[in-house]
Backbone atoms as SQL, in Angstrom:
CREATE TABLE atoms (id INTEGER PRIMARY KEY, chain TEXT, resi INTEGER, resn TEXT, atom TEXT, x REAL, y REAL, z REAL);
INSERT INTO atoms VALUES
  (1, 'A', 1, 'VAL', 'N', 5.633, -7.222, -40.616),
  (2, 'A', 1, 'VAL', 'CA', 4.734, -7.185, -41.146),
  (3, 'A', 1, 'VAL', 'C', 3.550, -7.816, -41.703),
  (4, 'A', 2, 'PRO', 'N', 2.773, -8.095, -41.869),
  (5, 'A', 2, 'PRO', 'CA', 2.014, -9.496, -42.893),
  (6, 'A', 2, 'PRO', 'C', 2.099, -8.222, -43.794),
  (7, 'A', 3, 'ASP', 'N', 2.495, -9.275, -45.700),
  (8, 'A', 3, 'ASP', 'CA', 1.964, -8.491, -46.680),
  (9, 'A', 3, 'ASP', 'C', 0.519, -8.186, -46.570),
  (10, 'A', 4, 'ARG', 'N', 1.108, -6.548, -47.264),
  (11, 'A', 4, 'ARG', 'CA', -0.561, -5.828, -47.178),
  (12, 'A', 4, 'ARG', 'C', -1.704, -6.675, -47.982),
  (13, 'A', 5, 'ALA', 'N', -1.232, -7.347, -49.198),
  (14, 'A', 5, 'ALA', 'CA', -2.743, -7.899, -49.738),
  (15, 'A', 5, 'ALA', 'C', -3.367, -9.163, -48.923),
  (16, 'A', 6, 'ALA', 'N', -2.120, -9.234, -48.252),
  (17, 'A', 6, 'ALA', 'CA', -2.895, -11.178, -47.337),
  (18, 'A', 6, 'ALA', 'C', -3.523, -10.031, -46.102),
  (19, 'A', 7, 'ALA', 'N', -3.214, -9.114, -45.263),
  (20, 'A', 7, 'ALA', 'CA', -4.386, -7.845, -44.321),
  (21, 'A', 7, 'ALA', 'C', -5.524, -7.755, -44.679),
  (22, 'A', 8, 'ILE', 'N', -5.473, -6.927, -46.529),
  (23, 'A', 8, 'ILE', 'CA', -6.395, -6.503, -46.758),
  (24, 'A', 8, 'ILE', 'C', -7.573, -7.601, -46.509),
  (25, 'A', 9, 'ALA', 'N', -6.912, -8.874, -47.417),
  (26, 'A', 9, 'ALA', 'CA', -7.718, -9.828, -47.887),
  (27, 'A', 9, 'ALA', 'C', -8.227, -10.422, -46.028),
  (28, 'A', 10, 'LEU', 'N', -7.743, -10.389, -45.083),
  (29, 'A', 10, 'LEU', 'CA', -7.799, -11.236, -43.726),
  (30, 'A', 10, 'LEU', 'C', -8.916, -10.136, -42.904),
  (31, 'A', 11, 'LEU', 'N', -8.856, -8.864, -43.545),
  (32, 'A', 11, 'LEU', 'CA', -9.744, -7.485, -42.518),
  (33, 'A', 11, 'LEU', 'C', -11.228, -8.282, -43.224),
  (34, 'A', 12, 'GLU', 'N', -11.185, -8.476, -44.827),
  (35, 'A', 12, 'GLU', 'CA', -12.084, -8.695, -45.622),
  (36, 'A', 12, 'GLU', 'C', -12.847, -9.889, -44.614),
  (37, 'A', 13, 'ASP', 'N', -12.293, -10.938, -44.610),
  (38, 'A', 13, 'ASP', 'CA', -12.988, -12.036, -44.821),
  (39, 'A', 13, 'ASP', 'C', -13.058, -12.109, -42.971),
  (40, 'A', 14, 'ALA', 'N', -12.570, -11.322, -42.469),
  (41, 'A', 14, 'ALA', 'CA', -13.419, -10.912, -40.550),
  (42, 'A', 14, 'ALA', 'C', -14.923, -10.310, -40.751),
  (43, 'A', 15, 'ASP', 'N', -14.331, -8.949, -41.855),
  (44, 'A', 15, 'ASP', 'CA', -15.464, -8.104, -41.762),
  (45, 'A', 15, 'ASP', 'C', -16.453, -9.202, -42.326),
  (46, 'A', 16, 'ARG', 'N', -16.857, -9.558, -43.336),
  (47, 'A', 16, 'ARG', 'CA', -18.228, -10.342, -43.579),
  (48, 'A', 16, 'ARG', 'C', -18.871, -11.162, -42.284),
  (49, 'A', 17, 'LEU', 'N', -17.592, -11.734, -41.344),
  (50, 'A', 17, 'LEU', 'CA', -17.990, -12.583, -40.216),
  (51, 'A', 17, 'LEU', 'C', -18.690, -11.218, -39.748),
  (52, 'A', 18, 'ALA', 'N', -18.202, -10.281, -38.886),
  (53, 'A', 18, 'ALA', 'CA', -18.728, -9.174, -38.297),
  (54, 'A', 18, 'ALA', 'C', -19.830, -8.846, -38.646),
  (55, 'A', 19, 'ALA', 'N', -20.306, -8.023, -40.092),
  (56, 'A', 19, 'ALA', 'CA', -21.404, -7.746, -40.196),
  (57, 'A', 19, 'ALA', 'C', -22.430, -9.101, -40.474),
  (58, 'A', 20, 'ALA', 'N', -21.983, -10.390, -39.803),
  (59, 'A', 20, 'ALA', 'CA', -22.899, -11.496, -39.527),
  (60, 'A', 20, 'ALA', 'C', -23.379, -11.646, -38.283),
  (61, 'A', 21, 'GLY', 'N', -22.590, -10.749, -37.665),
  (62, 'A', 21, 'GLY', 'CA', -23.107, -10.561, -35.804),
  (63, 'A', 21, 'GLY', 'C', -22.084, -11.779, -35.719),
  (64, 'A', 22, 'GLN', 'N', -20.918, -12.030, -35.919),
  (65, 'A', 22, 'GLN', 'CA', -20.295, -13.186, -35.389),
  (66, 'A', 22, 'GLN', 'C', -18.613, -12.985, -35.124),
  (67, 'A', 23, 'PHE', 'N', -18.921, -11.797, -34.110),
  (68, 'A', 23, 'PHE', 'CA', -17.824, -11.108, -33.637),
  (69, 'A', 23, 'PHE', 'C', -16.957, -12.102, -33.122),
  (70, 'A', 24, 'GLY', 'N', -16.985, -12.643, -32.205),
  (71, 'A', 24, 'GLY', 'CA', -16.239, -13.751, -32.016),
  (72, 'A', 24, 'GLY', 'C', -15.338, -14.293, -32.573),
  (73, 'A', 25, 'GLU', 'N', -16.259, -15.617, -33.684),
  (74, 'A', 25, 'GLU', 'CA', -15.557, -15.720, -34.725),
  (75, 'A', 25, 'GLU', 'C', -14.468, -15.117, -35.541),
  (76, 'A', 26, 'ALA', 'N', -14.985, -13.539, -35.917),
  (77, 'A', 26, 'ALA', 'CA', -14.069, -12.730, -36.513),
  (78, 'A', 26, 'ALA', 'C', -12.756, -12.374, -36.049),
  (79, 'A', 27, 'VAL', 'N', -12.963, -11.863, -34.746),
  (80, 'A', 27, 'VAL', 'CA', -11.826, -11.791, -33.496),
  (81, 'A', 27, 'VAL', 'C', -10.913, -13.105, -33.756),
  (82, 'A', 28, 'HIS', 'N', -11.102, -14.186, -33.514),
  (83, 'A', 28, 'HIS', 'CA', -11.041, -15.466, -33.685),
  (84, 'A', 28, 'HIS', 'C', -9.810, -15.686, -35.255),
  (85, 'A', 29, 'LEU', 'N', -10.540, -15.544, -35.861),
  (86, 'A', 29, 'LEU', 'CA', -10.225, -15.148, -37.031),
  (87, 'A', 29, 'LEU', 'C', -8.490, -14.795, -37.519),
  (88, 'A', 30, 'LEU', 'N', -9.177, -13.252, -37.092),
  (89, 'A', 30, 'LEU', 'CA', -7.665, -12.011, -36.896),
  (90, 'A', 30, 'LEU', 'C', -6.676, -12.953, -36.136),
  (91, 'A', 31, 'LEU', 'N', -7.190, -13.578, -35.104),
  (92, 'A', 31, 'LEU', 'CA', -5.718, -14.085, -34.016),
  (93, 'A', 31, 'LEU', 'C', -4.803, -15.364, -34.845),
  (94, 'A', 32, 'GLN', 'N', -6.183, -16.124, -35.642),
  (95, 'A', 32, 'GLN', 'CA', -5.380, -17.160, -35.969),
  (96, 'A', 32, 'GLN', 'C', -4.308, -16.910, -37.485),
  (97, 'A', 33, 'ARG', 'N', -4.840, -15.985, -37.875),
  (98, 'A', 33, 'ARG', 'CA', -4.313, -15.323, -39.294),
  (99, 'A', 33, 'ARG', 'C', -3.077, -14.159, -38.438),
  (100, 'A', 34, 'SER', 'N', -3.210, -14.165, -37.196),
  (101, 'A', 34, 'SER', 'CA', -1.801, -13.651, -37.211),
  (102, 'A', 34, 'SER', 'C', -0.735, -14.074, -36.996),
  (103, 'A', 35, 'VAL', 'N', -1.188, -15.606, -35.664),
  (104, 'A', 35, 'VAL', 'CA', -0.371, -16.387, -35.859),
  (105, 'A', 35, 'VAL', 'C', 0.128, -17.389, -36.765),
  (106, 'A', 36, 'SER', 'N', -0.305, -17.286, -37.436),
  (107, 'A', 36, 'SER', 'CA', -0.051, -17.996, -39.275),
  (108, 'A', 36, 'SER', 'C', 1.268, -16.616, -39.840),
  (109, 'A', 37, 'HIS', 'N', 0.839, -15.849, -39.469),
  (110, 'A', 37, 'HIS', 'CA', 1.907, -14.666, -40.405),
  (111, 'A', 37, 'HIS', 'C', 2.898, -14.611, -39.531),
  (112, 'A', 38, 'ILE', 'N', 3.070, -14.613, -38.034),
  (113, 'A', 38, 'ILE', 'CA', 4.414, -14.814, -37.008),
  (114, 'A', 38, 'ILE', 'C', 5.226, -15.977, -37.508),
  (115, 'A', 39, 'ALA', 'N', 4.396, -17.232, -37.211),
  (116, 'A', 39, 'ALA', 'CA', 4.403, -18.638, -38.005),
  (117, 'A', 39, 'ALA', 'C', 5.369, -18.564, -39.425),
  (118, 'A', 40, 'ASP', 'N', 5.212, -17.633, -40.517),
  (119, 'A', 40, 'ASP', 'CA', 5.824, -17.850, -41.787),
  (120, 'A', 40, 'ASP', 'C', 6.956, -16.729, -41.245),
  (121, 'A', 41, 'ALA', 'N', 7.081, -15.628, -41.107),
  (122, 'A', 41, 'ALA', 'CA', 8.347, -14.726, -40.333),
  (123, 'A', 41, 'ALA', 'C', 9.191, -15.274, -40.100),
  (124, 'A', 42, 'ARG', 'N', 8.766, -16.205, -38.706),
  (125, 'A', 42, 'ARG', 'CA', 9.342, -16.465, -37.549),
  (126, 'A', 42, 'ARG', 'C', 9.455, -17.370, -37.046),
  (127, 'A', 43, 'PRO', 'N', 9.398, -18.759, -37.801),
  (128, 'A', 43, 'PRO', 'CA', 8.999, -20.178, -37.399),
  (129, 'A', 43, 'PRO', 'C', 9.963, -20.939, -36.235),
  (130, 'A', 44, 'GLU', 'N', 11.089, -19.904, -35.932),
  (131, 'A', 44, 'GLU', 'CA', 11.779, -20.729, -34.623),
  (132, 'A', 44, 'GLU', 'C', 11.120, -19.751, -33.692),
  (133, 'A', 45, 'TRP', 'N', 9.948, -18.612, -33.665),
  (134, 'A', 45, 'TRP', 'CA', 9.311, -18.673, -32.556),
  (135, 'A', 45, 'TRP', 'C', 8.265, -19.543, -31.636),
  (136, 'A', 46, 'LEU', 'N', 7.692, -20.142, -32.765),
  (137, 'A', 46, 'LEU', 'CA', 6.584, -21.120, -32.444),
  (138, 'A', 46, 'LEU', 'C', 6.643, -22.443, -32.407),
  (139, 'A', 47, 'ASN', 'N', 6.458, -23.007, -31.450),
  (140, 'A', 47, 'ASN', 'CA', 5.540, -24.485, -31.732),
  (141, 'A', 47, 'ASN', 'C', 4.222, -24.812, -31.682),
  (142, 'A', 48, 'PRO', 'N', 4.057, -25.861, -31.843),
  (143, 'A', 48, 'PRO', 'CA', 2.156, -26.039, -31.809),
  (144, 'A', 48, 'PRO', 'C', 1.961, -25.932, -31.000),
  (145, 'A', 49, 'ALA', 'N', 2.537, -25.734, -29.149),
  (146, 'A', 49, 'ALA', 'CA', 1.817, -25.976, -28.557),
  (147, 'A', 49, 'ALA', 'C', 2.406, -24.396, -27.819),
  (148, 'A', 50, 'THR', 'N', 2.740, -23.253, -28.329),
  (149, 'A', 50, 'THR', 'CA', 2.993, -21.734, -28.075),
  (150, 'A', 50, 'THR', 'C', 1.426, -21.442, -27.916),
  (151, 'A', 51, 'THR', 'N', 1.388, -21.001, -27.093),
  (152, 'A', 51, 'THR', 'CA', -0.119, -20.124, -26.835),
  (153, 'A', 51, 'THR', 'C', -0.388, -18.563, -27.316),
  (154, 'A', 52, 'ALA', 'N', -1.204, -18.063, -27.237),
  (155, 'A', 52, 'ALA', 'CA', -1.157, -16.110, -27.474),
  (156, 'A', 52, 'ALA', 'C', -0.908, -15.900, -26.787),
  (157, 'A', 53, 'ARG', 'N', -0.996, -16.425, -25.419),
  (158, 'A', 53, 'ARG', 'CA', 0.098, -15.602, -24.453),
  (159, 'A', 53, 'ARG', 'C', 1.552, -15.336, -24.495),
  (160, 'A', 54, 'GLU', 'N', 1.742, -16.715, -24.386),
  (161, 'A', 54, 'GLU', 'CA', 3.199, -16.953, -25.228),
  (162, 'A', 54, 'GLU', 'C', 3.811, -16.195, -26.230),
  (163, 'A', 55, 'ILE', 'N', 3.409, -16.021, -27.077),
  (164, 'A', 55, 'ILE', 'CA', 3.306, -15.429, -28.119),
  (165, 'A', 55, 'ILE', 'C', 3.513, -13.801, -28.102),
  (166, 'A', 56, 'SER', 'N', 2.747, -13.145, -27.506),
  (167, 'A', 56, 'SER', 'CA', 2.694, -12.184, -26.812),
  (168, 'A', 56, 'SER', 'C', 3.521, -11.728, -26.374),
  (169, 'A', 57, 'ALA', 'N', 4.282, -12.448, -25.422),
  (170, 'A', 57, 'ALA', 'CA', 5.113, -12.198, -24.794),
  (171, 'A', 57, 'ALA', 'C', 6.806, -12.471, -25.377),
  (172, 'A', 58, 'ILE', 'N', 7.221, -13.003, -26.311),
  (173, 'A', 58, 'ILE', 'CA', 8.075, -13.179, -27.529),
  (174, 'A', 58, 'ILE', 'C', 8.787, -11.586, -27.136),
  (175, 'A', 59, 'PRO', 'N', 9.760, -11.215, -26.421),
  (176, 'A', 59, 'PRO', 'CA', 10.913, -10.252, -26.391),
  (177, 'A', 59, 'PRO', 'C', 11.607, -10.140, -27.600),
  (178, 'A', 60, 'SER', 'N', 11.613, -10.752, -28.668),
  (179, 'A', 60, 'SER', 'CA', 12.075, -10.466, -30.297),
  (180, 'A', 60, 'SER', 'C', 10.386, -9.349, -30.815),
  (181, 'A', 61, 'LEU', 'N', 9.306, -9.716, -30.484),
  (182, 'A', 61, 'LEU', 'CA', 8.670, -9.439, -31.275),
  (183, 'A', 61, 'LEU', 'C', 8.367, -8.065, -30.844),
  (184, 'A', 62, 'PRO', 'N', 8.278, -6.977, -32.175),
  (185, 'A', 62, 'PRO', 'CA', 8.157, -5.606, -31.877),
  (186, 'A', 62, 'PRO', 'C', 7.070, -5.349, -30.972),
  (187, 'A', 63, 'ASP', 'N', 7.606, -4.207, -30.505),
  (188, 'A', 63, 'ASP', 'CA', 6.296, -3.444, -29.806),
  (189, 'A', 63, 'ASP', 'C', 5.323, -2.832, -30.374),
  (190, 'A', 64, 'ARG', 'N', 5.237, -2.774, -31.746),
  (191, 'A', 64, 'ARG', 'CA', 3.764, -2.597, -32.203),
  (192, 'A', 64, 'ARG', 'C', 3.238, -3.791, -32.775),
  (193, 'A', 65, 'ALA', 'N', 3.543, -4.896, -32.948),
  (194, 'A', 65, 'ALA', 'CA', 3.122, -6.348, -33.375),
  (195, 'A', 65, 'ALA', 'C', 2.736, -6.718, -31.867),
  (196, 'A', 66, 'ARG', 'N', 3.617, -6.855, -30.445),
  (197, 'A', 66, 'ARG', 'CA', 2.771, -7.522, -29.107),
  (198, 'A', 66, 'ARG', 'C', 1.672, -6.353, -28.964),
  (199, 'A', 67, 'ARG', 'N', 1.692, -5.521, -28.792),
  (200, 'A', 67, 'ARG', 'CA', 0.217, -4.348, -28.384),
  (201, 'A', 67, 'ARG', 'C', -1.082, -4.875, -29.684),
  (202, 'A', 68, 'ALA', 'N', -0.932, -5.100, -30.961),
  (203, 'A', 68, 'ALA', 'CA', -2.076, -5.757, -31.418),
  (204, 'A', 68, 'ALA', 'C', -1.935, -6.884, -31.361),
  (205, 'A', 69, 'PHE', 'N', -0.727, -7.347, -31.322),
  (206, 'A', 69, 'PHE', 'CA', -1.508, -9.050, -30.990),
  (207, 'A', 69, 'PHE', 'C', -2.160, -9.256, -30.057),
  (208, 'A', 70, 'GLY', 'N', -1.674, -8.660, -28.973),
  (209, 'A', 70, 'GLY', 'CA', -2.106, -8.520, -27.180),
  (210, 'A', 70, 'GLY', 'C', -3.848, -8.262, -27.160),
  (211, 'A', 71, 'GLU', 'N', -3.952, -6.962, -28.076),
  (212, 'A', 71, 'GLU', 'CA', -5.393, -6.446, -28.187),
  (213, 'A', 71, 'GLU', 'C', -6.763, -7.863, -28.640),
  (214, 'A', 72, 'ILE', 'N', -5.608, -8.125, -29.639),
  (215, 'A', 72, 'ILE', 'CA', -6.900, -9.202, -29.868),
  (216, 'A', 72, 'ILE', 'C', -6.769, -10.723, -29.320),
  (217, 'A', 73, 'ALA', 'N', -5.862, -11.137, -28.707),
  (218, 'A', 73, 'ALA', 'CA', -5.492, -12.183, -27.827),
  (219, 'A', 73, 'ALA', 'C', -6.051, -11.635, -27.248),
  (220, 'A', 74, 'VAL', 'N', -6.333, -10.963, -25.851),
  (221, 'A', 74, 'VAL', 'CA', -6.983, -10.743, -24.955),
  (222, 'A', 74, 'VAL', 'C', -8.610, -10.856, -25.038),
  (223, 'A', 75, 'ARG', 'N', -9.485, -10.417, -26.273),
  (224, 'A', 75, 'ARG', 'CA', -10.144, -10.479, -26.645),
  (225, 'A', 75, 'ARG', 'C', -10.851, -12.091, -26.815),
  (226, 'A', 76, 'VAL', 'N', -9.990, -12.719, -27.355),
  (227, 'A', 76, 'VAL', 'CA', -10.467, -14.714, -28.187),
  (228, 'A', 76, 'VAL', 'C', -10.345, -15.106, -26.594),
  (229, 'A', 77, 'GLU', 'N', -9.351, -15.000, -25.786),
  (230, 'A', 77, 'GLU', 'CA', -9.073, -15.371, -24.375),
  (231, 'A', 77, 'GLU', 'C', -10.824, -15.070, -23.636),
  (232, 'A', 78, 'ARG', 'N', -11.464, -13.888, -23.848),
  (233, 'A', 78, 'ARG', 'CA', -12.508, -13.724, -23.170),
  (234, 'A', 78, 'ARG', 'C', -13.510, -14.747, -22.911),
  (235, 'A', 79, 'SER', 'N', -13.339, -14.333, -24.839),
  (236, 'A', 79, 'SER', 'CA', -14.752, -15.440, -25.547),
  (237, 'A', 79, 'SER', 'C', -14.326, -16.550, -25.975),
  (238, 'A', 80, 'LEU', 'N', -12.980, -17.369, -25.753),
  (239, 'A', 80, 'LEU', 'CA', -12.850, -19.353, -25.294),
  (240, 'A', 80, 'LEU', 'C', -13.327, -19.630, -24.106),
  (241, 'A', 81, 'PHE', 'N', -12.371, -18.834, -23.339),
  (242, 'A', 81, 'PHE', 'CA', -12.127, -18.909, -22.116),
  (243, 'A', 81, 'PHE', 'C', -13.036, -18.763, -20.196),
  (244, 'A', 82, 'ALA', 'N', -13.259, -17.372, -20.969),
  (245, 'A', 82, 'ALA', 'CA', -14.318, -16.599, -20.226),
  (246, 'A', 82, 'ALA', 'C', -15.997, -16.931, -19.912),
  (247, 'A', 83, 'LEU', 'N', -16.089, -17.225, -21.529),
  (248, 'A', 83, 'LEU', 'CA', -17.249, -17.858, -22.376),
  (249, 'A', 83, 'LEU', 'C', -18.195, -16.849, -22.236),
  (250, 'A', 84, 'ARG', 'N', -17.192, -15.566, -22.656),
  (251, 'A', 84, 'ARG', 'CA', -17.985, -14.484, -22.907),
  (252, 'A', 84, 'ARG', 'C', -18.277, -13.955, -24.266),
  (253, 'A', 85, 'ARG', 'N', -20.024, -13.334, -24.806),
  (254, 'A', 85, 'ARG', 'CA', -20.047, -13.514, -25.913),
  (255, 'A', 85, 'ARG', 'C', -18.885, -12.328, -26.268),
  (256, 'A', 86, 'LEU', 'N', -18.480, -11.766, -27.451),
  (257, 'A', 86, 'LEU', 'CA', -17.820, -10.411, -27.863),
  (258, 'A', 86, 'LEU', 'C', -18.941, -9.616, -28.587),
  (259, 'A', 87, 'ASP', 'N', -18.760, -7.799, -28.950),
  (260, 'A', 87, 'ASP', 'CA', -20.052, -7.439, -29.152),
  (261, 'A', 87, 'ASP', 'C', -19.105, -6.823, -30.053),
  (262, 'A', 88, 'SER', 'N', -19.825, -5.823, -31.296),
  (263, 'A', 88, 'SER', 'CA', -19.157, -5.074, -31.912),
  (264, 'A', 88, 'SER', 'C', -17.985, -3.957, -31.671),
  (265, 'A', 89, 'SER', 'N', -18.051, -3.723, -30.287),
  (266, 'A', 89, 'SER', 'CA', -16.967, -3.217, -29.500),
  (267, 'A', 89, 'SER', 'C', -16.228, -3.666, -29.438),
  (268, 'A', 90, 'ASP', 'N', -15.756, -5.194, -29.487),
  (269, 'A', 90, 'ASP', 'CA', -15.202, -5.901, -28.832),
  (270, 'A', 90, 'ASP', 'C', -13.999, -5.858, -30.671),
  (271, 'A', 91, 'TRP', 'N', -14.866, -6.165, -31.395),
  (272, 'A', 91, 'TRP', 'CA', -14.440, -6.547, -32.935),
  (273, 'A', 91, 'TRP', 'C', -13.189, -5.196, -33.330),
  (274, 'A', 92, 'GLN', 'N', -14.643, -4.105, -32.869),
  (275, 'A', 92, 'GLN', 'CA', -13.839, -2.942, -33.272),
  (276, 'A', 92, 'GLN', 'C', -12.470, -2.431, -32.569),
  (277, 'A', 93, 'ALA', 'N', -12.183, -2.882, -31.702),
  (278, 'A', 93, 'ALA', 'CA', -10.550, -2.899, -30.782),
  (279, 'A', 93, 'ALA', 'C', -10.161, -3.903, -31.585),
  (280, 'A', 94, 'ALA', 'N', -10.027, -4.704, -31.740),
  (281, 'A', 94, 'ALA', 'CA', -9.612, -5.569, -32.367),
  (282, 'A', 94, 'ALA', 'C', -8.982, -5.633, -34.178),
  (283, 'A', 95, 'ARG', 'N', -10.189, -5.082, -34.682),
  (284, 'A', 95, 'ARG', 'CA', -9.920, -4.730, -35.990),
  (285, 'A', 95, 'ARG', 'C', -8.875, -3.645, -36.156),
  (286, 'A', 96, 'THR', 'N', -9.240, -2.794, -35.640),
  (287, 'A', 96, 'THR', 'CA', -8.045, -1.207, -35.449),
  (288, 'A', 96, 'THR', 'C', -6.840, -1.654, -34.818),
  (289, 'A', 97, 'ALA', 'N', -6.844, -2.376, -33.675),
  (290, 'A', 97, 'ALA', 'CA', -5.207, -2.967, -34.382),
  (291, 'A', 97, 'ALA', 'C', -4.668, -3.642, -34.444),
  (292, 'A', 98, 'TYR', 'N', -5.289, -4.460, -35.428),
  (293, 'A', 98, 'TYR', 'CA', -4.458, -5.250, -36.750),
  (294, 'A', 98, 'TYR', 'C', -4.402, -4.386, -37.794),
  (295, 'A', 99, 'ALA', 'N', -6.007, -3.335, -37.744),
  (296, 'A', 99, 'ALA', 'CA', -5.018, -2.357, -39.163),
  (297, 'A', 99, 'ALA', 'C', -4.248, -1.412, -39.150),
  (298, 'A', 100, 'ASP', 'N', -4.036, -0.913, -37.460),
  (299, 'A', 100, 'ASP', 'CA', -3.093, 0.048, -37.843),
  (300, 'A', 100, 'ASP', 'C', -1.818, -0.465, -37.896),
  (301, 'A', 101, 'PHE', 'N', -1.790, -1.867, -36.979),
  (302, 'A', 101, 'PHE', 'CA', -0.281, -2.252, -37.656),
  (303, 'A', 101, 'PHE', 'C', -0.459, -2.529, -38.473),
  (304, 'A', 102, 'ALA', 'N', -0.486, -3.764, -39.311),
  (305, 'A', 102, 'ALA', 'CA', -0.887, -3.994, -40.470),
  (306, 'A', 102, 'ALA', 'C', -0.502, -3.431, -41.767),
  (307, 'A', 103, 'LEU', 'N', -1.501, -2.373, -41.688),
  (308, 'A', 103, 'LEU', 'CA', -1.170, -1.761, -42.675),
  (309, 'A', 103, 'LEU', 'C', -0.978, -0.346, -42.885),
  (310, 'A', 104, 'ALA', 'N', -0.017, 0.128, -41.999),
  (311, 'A', 104, 'ALA', 'CA', 0.737, 1.462, -41.454),
  (312, 'A', 104, 'ALA', 'C', 1.666, 1.431, -41.955),
  (313, 'A', 105, 'ASP', 'N', 1.594, 2.850, -42.298),
  (314, 'A', 105, 'ASP', 'CA', 3.015, 3.441, -42.953),
  (315, 'A', 105, 'ASP', 'C', 3.899, 3.729, -42.440),
  (316, 'A', 106, 'LEU', 'N', 5.257, 2.640, -42.480),
  (317, 'A', 106, 'LEU', 'CA', 6.301, 2.310, -42.069),
  (318, 'A', 106, 'LEU', 'C', 6.784, 3.706, -41.523),
  (319, 'A', 107, 'SER', 'N', 6.928, 4.009, -43.313),
  (320, 'A', 107, 'SER', 'CA', 7.731, 4.986, -43.651),
  (321, 'A', 107, 'SER', 'C', 8.077, 6.327, -42.810),
  (322, 'A', 108, 'ALA', 'N', 6.557, 6.842, -42.379),
  (323, 'A', 108, 'ALA', 'CA', 6.655, 8.285, -41.492),
  (324, 'A', 108, 'ALA', 'C', 6.612, 8.175, -40.674);
C-alpha cells in the first residue's frame, strides 16, 4: 500500500486532470504512479520492459492490489491501444479502485 500522503496527493493531481475533462490522462497518471509505488516497494518485481498486464499477473502481488491495478490498467490499455477516449465513468471506476486500495483501513 502506498504512503497515505502520497496516495492523497496522487488523487488530487488526477482529480484536477479529470475536472478539466482529461479522463484518459487522469487514469494514465494513476497507472504511472501505481507502477512507481510498486517499483519503490518491490524493485525486484519489475524491469524497464515490464508491461501493465505483466504487473497485474505477478503472483506475489496481493489480490487487493492486483484488482485495483487491473481496473486502472485495462482502461489505460483501451485508451492507448484501442484509441478509445475515456469518459467520466472510466475515471470514476479507476479512481474508486485506487482509493479503495490505497486508502483502505487495513485494520478493519
